Amino acid sequence: MTEERLFLRPNAIVEPLVDSFYASLYMTAPVPATMNLAFRQIPLLDSYLLAPDLHYSGSRNPKFRGGFFVGVEERRKDEVEALLAAIRRDRADLIRFAEAIAEAEKIVREGATGYDLRPLYPKLPPELSGLVEIAYDTNNEASLHFQEPLVYKSKAYAEERQSVQLSVETGIERPFVMSTPRLSSPDVLELPIPFRHPGLEELFLSRIRPTTPAALREALELGDAEAARLSGLLVPEPALAADRHVAAGARIRYWGHACLLMQTPEVSVMTDPFISADTGATGRYTYNDLPDHLDYVLITHGHSDHLVPETLLQLRGRVGTFVVPRTSRGNLCDPSLALYLKSFGLPAVEVDDFDEITFPGGKIVATPFFGEHADLDIRAKATYWISLGGKSIYVGADSSGLDPMLYRYVRRHLGTVDIAFLGMECDGAPLNWQYQPLLTNPIPKKMSDSRKMSGSNAEQASAIVTELGAEEVYVYAMGEESWLGHVMATSYNEDSYQLQQIAEFEEWCSNKGVKSGHLLDQHEWHWSQP
């Protein structure tokens, strides 16, 4: 192979996969991943094989966007059949682990009647031995608590499930990640390696640091055919933006959805990275605009539009610390974000509410995040109050403003906010859309539909701004960007309730003298430091 020093193409994309499905938190963290495998992915593939044409047409129908339709053409039915057969054969231990969880929860529901729990332990399935504790809450309701670090060391976590697909961004929307497995393709480089493989760090660092094809071939353990495909992902010159770093003052750049980059000459802080690889498009920031090093990456919560595996993996070697909210430890629906990131080979620290991280000229404070998770007991969620460049910035993510007094306490503790960023997806997906595979005691559809993953409406957003004393507030785009439909699968029109609520909120801001805006694609704020 040539010894010419080359760079990774700026428009290369990567999809980390688990048994060919997109490696979101709930498809990778072992406890919910086994449940999703057994109770969503296998039934989904079974359904496809019964009616492949119906699934494919449903996946392409705008009315069913975000629905569970497998977007694979009928001519590739045999490949889906082979994938399903391999899953049933090779993942029997994982399927049995999920079934054991369902059995154990039934045992607890029926046997934990307020009395001593010790007699229940011998009745639990052997697959869970040493991995769960049964405990009552103060209402005398019992539940299982998983020893998640140990589950990562058990048969329930199998790195051989993991692979990575690399290709070139075409600008054509990829199939919806929650429903459609990624099959092999002649124009895709498939790497059957775990996400933490050191070769992936070498690959993605080659965006900013040239290397040779031979060095990458060795690092990634490629055969001849794979090495030939890799050559198509390398170019002789980078396309890095000259202004990706800040020489003076302070700057915030909006990268789309909930992704912000805050920079001074001393520090760079990014929130919920979701970066476009389509460098041929205009009006957006891409990997070409990313600084060579990020000091901190803040994750607000584990939904797949905020904890984005295809972006996270490409940050290998370029981030000092990932900051994530602490989980409740052991809750089936609340897997650890830190363990998930570490499985990708990424450095992560956990923070509780009002924990502080200081840096030259500022600090990051984790603040509470209410709602948005369909009323489930999920604690791995945080908003952030950031002091940087002489300004205070509030990153509200999808916090739904359930109790305005919370933000009064935040203001008392930390001071007023100069700039606030909020999510206003105020009519989100129902409980079952994300969490149905984890519910071993199913609930009625009407109940599920009443419990939505919703951010703030106009009234709640107005209360947040009032209590924080924010001078400026911006609502981030809610999946409106064209390049993230494969994850968001959202559709809006001028009559959409969410957009009407944003317009009502902006009118309120105008009447109150608060500067506001509804963000889309890219935006930038500059100021001089005091």
mmCIF file of N, CA and C in Angstrom, residues 7 58 145 186 284 301 359 369 377 417 498 521:
data_model
loop_
_atom_site.group_PDB
_atom_site.id
_atom_site.type_symbol
_atom_site.label_atom_id
_atom_site.label_comp_id
_atom_site.label_asym_id
_atom_site.label_seq_id
_atom_site.Cartn_x
_atom_site.Cartn_y
_atom_site.Cartn_z
ATOM 1 N N PHE A 7 -5.738 11.872 4.796
ATOM 2 C CA PHE A 7 -6.713 12.253 5.806
ATOM 3 C C PHE A 7 -8.029 11.499 5.559
ATOM 4 N N GLY A 58 -44.491 1.011 4.038
ATOM 5 C CA GLY A 58 -44.781 1.781 5.244
ATOM 6 C C GLY A 58 -43.616 2.663 5.663
ATOM 7 N N HIS A 145 -33.313 -4.417 41.144
ATOM 8 C CA HIS A 145 -32.234 -3.455 40.921
ATOM 9 C C HIS A 145 -31.038 -4.220 40.362
ATOM 10 N N PRO A 186 -22.032 -2.998 -1.203
ATOM 11 C CA PRO A 186 -20.734 -2.857 -1.864
ATOM 12 C C PRO A 186 -20.052 -1.522 -1.590
ATOM 13 N N ARG A 284 -24.835 25.076 7.413
ATOM 14 C CA ARG A 284 -24.692 24.250 8.607
ATOM 15 C C ARG A 284 -23.204 24.077 8.916
ATOM 16 N N HIS A 301 -29.097 13.852 28.310
ATOM 17 C CA HIS A 301 -29.848 12.634 28.617
ATOM 18 C C HIS A 301 -29.616 11.613 27.513
ATOM 19 N N PHE A 359 -13.049 25.466 35.248
ATOM 20 C CA PHE A 359 -11.999 25.566 34.234
ATOM 21 C C PHE A 359 -11.543 27.019 34.200
ATOM 22 N N PHE A 369 -33.245 18.395 35.799
ATOM 23 C CA PHE A 369 -33.985 18.198 34.549
ATOM 24 C C PHE A 369 -35.278 17.494 34.942
ATOM 25 N N ASP A 377 -39.097 6.637 36.201
ATOM 26 C CA ASP A 377 -38.097 7.023 37.192
ATOM 27 C C ASP A 377 -36.710 6.951 36.567
ATOM 28 N N VAL A 417 -29.526 34.315 34.379
ATOM 29 C CA VAL A 417 -28.991 33.727 33.153
ATOM 30 C C VAL A 417 -28.959 34.784 32.054
ATOM 31 N N GLN A 498 -46.610 22.005 17.954
ATOM 32 C CA GLN A 498 -45.319 22.423 18.483
ATOM 33 C C GLN A 498 -44.900 23.787 17.929
ATOM 34 N N ASP A 521 -30.482 24.881 11.744
ATOM 35 C CA ASP A 521 -29.232 24.670 11.014
ATOM 36 C C ASP A 521 -28.018 25.284 11.713
#
